[in-house]
Amino acid sequence: MLAGIARELIGLFVDDGMLALAIIAVIVIAAIVASLIPGATAGVVLLAGSLFALLANVLAVQR
Amino acid sequence: MTWATFAPAVSAAFLGSLVEAIEALTIVLAVATVRGWRPAGLGAAAGLASLALIVAGLGPLLDRVPLLLLQLVIGVLLLLFGMRWLRKAILRAAGVIPLHDEAAAFAAGTAELREHRSRLDWLAGLASFKAVLLEGLEVVFIVIAVGAGRGLLLPASAGALGACALVAGAGFVLHRPLARVPENALKLAVGVMLSAFGVFWTGEGLGVAWPGADLAIVGFAALFLLVAALGAVAVRRPLEVAA
């Protein structure tokens, strides 16, 4: 039962592996940008990247 | 603290908890219908007690985590959690995957329990315990995610408790699953809000100075809603017309 609960806990955050991977990639890129360019540039990368990752993942279902 | 942070945090906690409480109630009612209220109630009570222990144990640790690290970790988890909800809600709205049906979940739950009629009541209690614990953990995460880092844990907890009390009260009176609640619309709204909070907290954790400060969350939510609507329209499956 514990393994089942652990699986379901992970499933709370990761349902579609590609979407989770895309989100992590966007965050890593935003973190790199934040360390190189101070200001709101990293925020733009984070927001635009998250929106794009979501839309691309949903559109990929269609194909 | 501004309304731009307060209102989305409390409403996200309330609506998110509403969805989770409805899902837990369906399982508890299924157990109660097949095996009686004793194992259902005991399982649910044990689940609530375990949740209380987890909150009491881990809650004080939150104060010890540096704010920036807390915002970053919560932001990343919120993005994963919120965008997972949002993706599912978009695909359900588009008709790509079926809507979550509480009546069907209730029927499946009771059928499964009836198959094991010869087994002990504790197995039924365990199903009730697991449902309350897992859905409750999601509620706890949502409350911490939208409340921690801005001193909104109490209002967010109040929103979540209000939702749980509402669902428990409705279930107690009706004695059947709350199938008429527009669960997908709620999940879409919560997914939008949690994703917006996720971008905000992750950015704060990375040291981003958001234009408009807390007000940026409202703008992020509008953008996520727009993308969700575009996505749902783009992948919408045409209705099958009967010959």
CSV table of C-alpha atoms in Angstrom, one decimal:
chain,number,residue,atom,x,y,z
A,1,MET,CA,0.0,0.0,0.0
A,2,LEU,CA,2.9,2.4,0.8
A,3,ALA,CA,4.3,1.9,-2.7
A,4,GLY,CA,0.9,2.7,-4.1
A,5,ILE,CA,0.6,5.9,-2.0
A,6,ALA,CA,4.2,6.9,-3.0
A,7,ARG,CA,3.3,6.3,-6.7
A,8,GLU,CA,0.1,8.4,-6.3
A,9,LEU,CA,2.1,11.2,-4.5
A,10,ILE,CA,4.5,11.4,-7.5
A,11,GLY,CA,1.5,11.3,-9.8
A,12,LEU,CA,0.3,14.6,-8.2
A,13,PHE,CA,3.1,16.4,-9.9
A,14,VAL,CA,4.0,14.3,-12.8
A,15,ASP,CA,1.2,13.0,-15.0
A,16,ASP,CA,2.6,13.5,-18.5
A,17,GLY,CA,6.4,13.1,-18.5
A,18,MET,CA,7.0,15.3,-21.5
A,19,LEU,CA,5.1,18.2,-19.9
A,20,ALA,CA,7.0,17.8,-16.6
A,21,LEU,CA,10.3,17.7,-18.5
A,22,ALA,CA,9.4,20.8,-20.5
A,23,ILE,CA,8.5,22.7,-17.3
A,24,ILE,CA,11.8,21.7,-15.6
A,25,ALA,CA,13.7,22.8,-18.8
A,26,VAL,CA,12.0,26.2,-18.9
A,27,ILE,CA,12.8,26.7,-15.2
A,28,VAL,CA,16.5,25.8,-15.7
A,29,ILE,CA,16.8,28.2,-18.7
A,30,ALA,CA,15.1,30.9,-16.7
A,31,ALA,CA,17.5,30.3,-13.8
A,32,ILE,CA,20.5,30.6,-16.2
A,33,VAL,CA,19.1,33.8,-17.6
A,34,ALA,CA,18.4,35.2,-14.1
A,35,SER,CA,22.1,34.6,-13.2
A,36,LEU,CA,23.3,36.3,-16.4
A,37,ILE,CA,20.8,39.2,-16.8
A,38,PRO,CA,19.4,40.9,-13.8
A,39,GLY,CA,15.8,42.3,-14.0
A,40,ALA,CA,12.7,40.9,-15.4
A,41,THR,CA,14.2,39.0,-18.5
A,42,ALA,CA,14.2,35.7,-16.6
A,43,GLY,CA,10.6,36.3,-15.7
A,44,VAL,CA,9.6,36.8,-19.4
A,45,VAL,CA,11.5,33.5,-20.2
A,46,LEU,CA,9.7,31.7,-17.4
A,47,LEU,CA,6.2,32.9,-18.3
A,48,ALA,CA,6.5,32.6,-22.0
A,49,GLY,CA,8.2,29.2,-21.7
A,50,SER,CA,5.5,27.9,-19.4
A,51,LEU,CA,2.7,29.0,-21.6
A,52,PHE,CA,4.4,27.6,-24.7
A,53,ALA,CA,5.2,24.3,-23.0
A,54,LEU,CA,1.5,23.9,-22.1
A,55,LEU,CA,0.2,24.8,-25.5
A,56,ALA,CA,2.7,22.7,-27.3
A,57,ASN,CA,1.9,19.7,-25.1
A,58,VAL,CA,-1.8,20.0,-25.7
A,59,LEU,CA,-1.4,20.5,-29.4
A,60,ALA,CA,0.9,17.4,-29.5
A,61,VAL,CA,-2.1,15.3,-28.4
A,62,GLN,CA,-3.9,16.2,-31.6
A,63,ARG,CA,-1.1,14.7,-33.7
B,1,MET,CA,-0.7,42.1,1.5
B,2,THR,CA,-3.0,43.2,-1.3
B,3,TRP,CA,-6.3,41.8,-2.7
B,4,ALA,CA,-4.4,40.7,-5.8
B,5,THR,CA,-2.6,38.1,-3.6
B,6,PHE,CA,-5.3,37.5,-0.9
B,7,ALA,CA,-8.3,36.8,-3.2
B,8,PRO,CA,-6.6,34.4,-5.6
B,9,ALA,CA,-4.9,32.5,-2.7
B,10,VAL,CA,-8.1,32.0,-0.7
B,11,SER,CA,-10.3,31.2,-3.8
B,12,ALA,CA,-7.6,28.8,-5.2
B,13,ALA,CA,-7.5,27.0,-1.8
B,14,PHE,CA,-11.3,27.0,-1.6
B,15,LEU,CA,-11.9,25.7,-5.1
B,16,GLY,CA,-9.0,23.3,-5.2
B,17,SER,CA,-10.1,21.8,-1.8
B,18,LEU,CA,-13.7,21.6,-3.1
B,19,VAL,CA,-12.6,19.4,-6.0
B,20,GLU,CA,-10.4,17.2,-3.7
B,21,ALA,CA,-13.1,16.9,-1.0
B,22,ILE,CA,-15.7,15.8,-3.6
B,23,GLU,CA,-13.4,13.1,-4.9
B,24,ALA,CA,-12.7,11.8,-1.3
B,25,LEU,CA,-16.4,11.9,-0.5
B,26,THR,CA,-17.3,9.7,-3.4
B,27,ILE,CA,-15.0,6.9,-2.2
B,28,VAL,CA,-16.1,7.3,1.5
B,29,LEU,CA,-19.8,7.1,0.3
B,30,ALA,CA,-19.0,4.1,-1.8
B,31,VAL,CA,-17.5,2.3,1.2
B,32,ALA,CA,-20.4,3.4,3.4
B,33,THR,CA,-22.9,2.1,0.9
B,34,VAL,CA,-21.4,-1.3,0.6
B,35,ARG,CA,-19.8,-2.0,4.0
B,36,GLY,CA,-21.6,0.5,6.3
B,37,TRP,CA,-20.7,3.8,7.9
B,38,ARG,CA,-18.5,2.2,10.6
B,39,PRO,CA,-15.5,1.2,8.4
B,40,ALA,CA,-16.1,4.3,6.1
B,41,GLY,CA,-16.1,6.7,9.1
B,42,LEU,CA,-13.2,5.0,10.9
B,43,GLY,CA,-11.1,5.0,7.7
B,44,ALA,CA,-11.9,8.7,7.1
B,45,ALA,CA,-11.2,9.6,10.7
B,46,ALA,CA,-7.8,7.7,10.5
B,47,GLY,CA,-7.0,9.6,7.3
B,48,LEU,CA,-7.8,12.9,8.9
B,49,ALA,CA,-5.8,12.0,12.0
B,50,SER,CA,-2.8,11.1,9.8
B,51,LEU,CA,-3.1,14.4,7.9
B,52,ALA,CA,-3.2,16.3,11.2
B,53,LEU,CA,0.0,14.5,12.3
B,54,ILE,CA,1.7,15.3,9.0
B,55,VAL,CA,0.7,19.0,9.2
B,56,ALA,CA,1.7,19.3,12.9
B,57,GLY,CA,5.0,17.6,12.2
B,58,LEU,CA,6.0,19.4,9.0
B,59,GLY,CA,4.2,22.8,9.6
B,60,PRO,CA,6.8,24.3,12.0
B,61,LEU,CA,9.6,23.3,9.6
B,62,LEU,CA,8.3,25.8,7.0
B,63,ASP,CA,9.4,28.7,9.2
B,64,ARG,CA,13.0,27.4,9.2
B,65,VAL,CA,13.3,27.3,5.4
B,66,PRO,CA,14.8,30.5,3.9
B,67,LEU,CA,12.1,32.5,2.1
B,68,LEU,CA,13.7,32.5,-1.4
B,69,LEU,CA,14.3,28.8,-1.3
B,70,LEU,CA,10.7,28.1,0.0
B,71,GLN,CA,9.3,30.3,-2.9
B,72,LEU,CA,11.4,28.5,-5.5
B,73,VAL,CA,10.6,25.0,-4.3
B,74,ILE,CA,6.9,25.8,-3.9
B,75,GLY,CA,6.9,27.6,-7.2
B,76,VAL,CA,8.4,24.7,-9.1
B,77,LEU,CA,6.0,22.2,-7.5
B,78,LEU,CA,3.1,24.5,-8.1
B,79,LEU,CA,4.0,24.8,-11.8
B,80,LEU,CA,4.1,21.0,-12.1
B,81,PHE,CA,0.9,20.5,-10.1
B,82,GLY,CA,-1.1,23.4,-11.6
B,83,MET,CA,-0.1,22.8,-15.3
B,84,ARG,CA,-0.9,19.1,-14.8
B,85,TRP,CA,-4.5,20.0,-13.7
B,86,LEU,CA,-4.7,22.6,-16.5
B,87,ARG,CA,-3.6,20.1,-19.2
B,88,LYS,CA,-6.1,17.6,-18.1
B,89,ALA,CA,-8.9,20.2,-17.9
B,90,ILE,CA,-8.1,21.5,-21.4
B,91,LEU,CA,-8.1,17.9,-22.8
B,92,ARG,CA,-11.4,17.2,-21.0
B,93,ALA,CA,-13.0,20.5,-22.2
B,94,ALA,CA,-11.9,19.6,-25.8
B,95,GLY,CA,-13.4,16.1,-25.5
B,96,VAL,CA,-10.1,14.4,-26.0
B,97,ILE,CA,-10.4,12.5,-22.6
B,98,PRO,CA,-13.7,11.8,-20.9
B,99,LEU,CA,-15.0,14.1,-18.1
B,100,HIS,CA,-14.5,13.0,-14.6
B,101,ASP,CA,-17.8,11.5,-13.6
B,102,GLU,CA,-18.4,11.2,-9.8
B,103,ALA,CA,-21.5,9.0,-10.4
B,104,ALA,CA,-19.4,6.6,-12.5
B,105,ALA,CA,-16.5,6.7,-9.9
B,106,PHE,CA,-19.1,5.9,-7.2
B,107,ALA,CA,-20.5,2.9,-9.3
B,108,ALA,CA,-17.0,1.6,-9.9
B,109,GLY,CA,-16.0,2.0,-6.3
B,110,THR,CA,-19.1,0.1,-5.0
B,111,ALA,CA,-18.7,-2.6,-7.6
B,112,GLU,CA,-15.1,-3.2,-6.6
B,113,LEU,CA,-16.0,-3.4,-2.9
B,114,ARG,CA,-18.9,-5.8,-3.6
B,115,GLU,CA,-16.4,-8.1,-5.3
B,116,HIS,CA,-14.6,-8.5,-2.0
B,117,ARG,CA,-17.7,-9.0,0.1
B,118,SER,CA,-16.1,-11.9,1.9
B,119,ARG,CA,-13.1,-9.9,3.1
B,120,LEU,CA,-12.9,-8.0,6.4
B,121,ASP,CA,-14.3,-4.6,6.9
B,122,TRP,CA,-10.8,-3.2,7.4
B,123,LEU,CA,-10.1,-3.5,3.7
B,124,ALA,CA,-13.1,-1.2,3.1
B,125,GLY,CA,-11.9,1.1,5.9
B,126,LEU,CA,-8.5,1.2,4.2
B,127,ALA,CA,-10.0,2.4,0.9
B,128,SER,CA,-11.7,5.2,2.9
B,129,PHE,CA,-8.4,6.0,4.7
B,130,LYS,CA,-6.4,6.1,1.5
B,131,ALA,CA,-8.9,8.4,-0.3
B,132,VAL,CA,-9.0,10.9,2.6
B,133,LEU,CA,-5.2,10.8,3.1
B,134,LEU,CA,-4.3,11.3,-0.6
B,135,GLU,CA,-6.9,13.9,-1.4
B,136,GLY,CA,-6.2,15.6,1.9
B,137,LEU,CA,-2.5,15.7,1.1
B,138,GLU,CA,-3.4,17.6,-2.1
B,139,VAL,CA,-5.5,20.0,-0.1
B,140,VAL,CA,-2.5,20.5,2.3
B,141,PHE,CA,-0.2,21.1,-0.6
B,142,ILE,CA,-2.5,23.6,-2.2
B,143,VAL,CA,-2.9,25.5,1.1
B,144,ILE,CA,0.9,25.6,1.7
B,145,ALA,CA,1.6,26.5,-1.9
B,146,VAL,CA,-0.7,29.5,-2.1
B,147,GLY,CA,-0.4,30.5,1.5
B,148,ALA,CA,3.2,30.1,2.6
B,149,GLY,CA,5.7,32.8,1.7
B,150,ARG,CA,3.1,35.6,1.9
B,151,GLY,CA,1.7,35.0,5.4
B,152,LEU,CA,-1.5,33.7,4.0
B,153,LEU,CA,-1.5,30.3,5.5
B,154,LEU,CA,-4.4,31.0,7.9
B,155,PRO,CA,-6.8,32.5,5.2
B,156,ALA,CA,-5.9,29.8,2.8
B,157,SER,CA,-6.5,27.1,5.5
B,158,ALA,CA,-9.9,28.8,6.3
B,159,GLY,CA,-10.8,28.6,2.6
B,160,ALA,CA,-9.8,24.9,2.4
B,161,LEU,CA,-11.6,24.0,5.6
B,162,GLY,CA,-14.7,25.8,4.4
B,163,ALA,CA,-14.7,23.8,1.2
B,164,CYS,CA,-14.2,20.5,3.1
B,165,ALA,CA,-17.0,21.3,5.6
B,166,LEU,CA,-19.3,22.3,2.7
B,167,VAL,CA,-18.7,19.0,0.9
B,168,ALA,CA,-18.9,16.9,4.0
B,169,GLY,CA,-22.2,18.6,5.0
B,170,ALA,CA,-23.7,18.2,1.6
B,171,GLY,CA,-22.6,14.5,1.5
B,172,PHE,CA,-24.0,13.9,5.0
B,173,VAL,CA,-27.4,15.4,4.0
B,174,LEU,CA,-27.6,13.9,0.4
B,175,HIS,CA,-25.9,10.5,1.0
B,176,ARG,CA,-24.9,10.4,-2.6
B,177,PRO,CA,-21.9,11.7,-4.7
B,178,LEU,CA,-22.0,15.3,-5.7
B,179,ALA,CA,-22.2,14.6,-9.4
B,180,ARG,CA,-23.7,17.9,-10.5
B,181,VAL,CA,-20.7,20.0,-9.5
B,182,PRO,CA,-19.0,21.3,-12.6
B,183,GLU,CA,-15.8,19.6,-11.7
B,184,ASN,CA,-13.9,20.2,-14.9
B,185,ALA,CA,-14.7,24.0,-14.9
B,186,LEU,CA,-13.4,24.1,-11.2
B,187,LYS,CA,-10.3,22.2,-12.2
B,188,LEU,CA,-9.6,24.5,-15.1
B,189,ALA,CA,-10.0,27.6,-12.8
B,190,VAL,CA,-7.8,26.1,-10.1
B,191,GLY,CA,-5.2,25.0,-12.7
B,192,VAL,CA,-5.1,28.5,-14.1
B,193,MET,CA,-4.6,30.1,-10.6
B,194,LEU,CA,-2.1,27.5,-9.4
B,195,SER,CA,0.0,27.9,-12.6
B,196,ALA,CA,-0.1,31.7,-12.2
B,197,PHE,CA,1.1,31.3,-8.6
B,198,GLY,CA,3.7,28.8,-9.8
B,199,VAL,CA,5.2,31.3,-12.3
B,200,PHE,CA,5.1,34.1,-9.7
B,201,TRP,CA,6.8,32.1,-6.9
B,202,THR,CA,9.4,30.5,-9.1
B,203,GLY,CA,10.3,33.9,-10.5
B,204,GLU,CA,10.5,35.4,-7.0
B,205,GLY,CA,12.7,32.5,-6.0
B,206,LEU,CA,15.0,33.2,-8.9
B,207,GLY,CA,15.1,36.9,-7.9
B,208,VAL,CA,12.9,38.3,-10.7
B,209,ALA,CA,11.4,41.7,-9.9
B,210,TRP,CA,7.9,41.3,-11.4
B,211,PRO,CA,6.4,44.5,-12.8
B,212,GLY,CA,3.3,45.4,-10.7
B,213,ALA,CA,4.5,43.1,-7.9
B,214,ASP,CA,1.6,40.9,-6.7
B,215,LEU,CA,-0.8,42.3,-9.3
B,216,ALA,CA,1.3,40.3,-11.9
B,217,ILE,CA,-0.5,37.1,-10.7
B,218,VAL,CA,-3.8,38.4,-12.1
B,219,GLY,CA,-2.1,39.0,-15.5
B,220,PHE,CA,-0.5,35.6,-15.5
B,221,ALA,CA,-3.8,34.0,-14.7
B,222,ALA,CA,-5.4,35.8,-17.6
B,223,LEU,CA,-2.6,34.6,-20.0
B,224,PHE,CA,-3.0,31.0,-18.8
B,225,LEU,CA,-6.7,31.2,-19.2
B,226,LEU,CA,-6.2,32.5,-22.8
B,227,VAL,CA,-3.8,29.7,-23.7
B,228,ALA,CA,-6.1,27.1,-22.1
B,229,ALA,CA,-9.0,28.4,-24.2
B,230,LEU,CA,-6.9,28.4,-27.4
B,231,GLY,CA,-5.6,24.9,-26.6
B,232,ALA,CA,-9.1,23.6,-26.0
B,233,VAL,CA,-10.4,25.1,-29.3
B,234,ALA,CA,-7.4,23.9,-31.3
B,235,VAL,CA,-7.7,20.2,-30.2
B,236,ARG,CA,-11.5,20.1,-29.9
B,237,ARG,CA,-12.8,16.8,-31.3
B,238,PRO,CA,-15.8,17.2,-33.7
B,239,LEU,CA,-19.0,15.9,-32.2
B,240,GLU,CA,-20.0,12.5,-33.7
B,241,VAL,CA,-23.3,12.7,-35.4
B,242,ALA,CA,-25.5,9.7,-35.2
B,243,ALA,CA,-26.4,8.2,-38.6
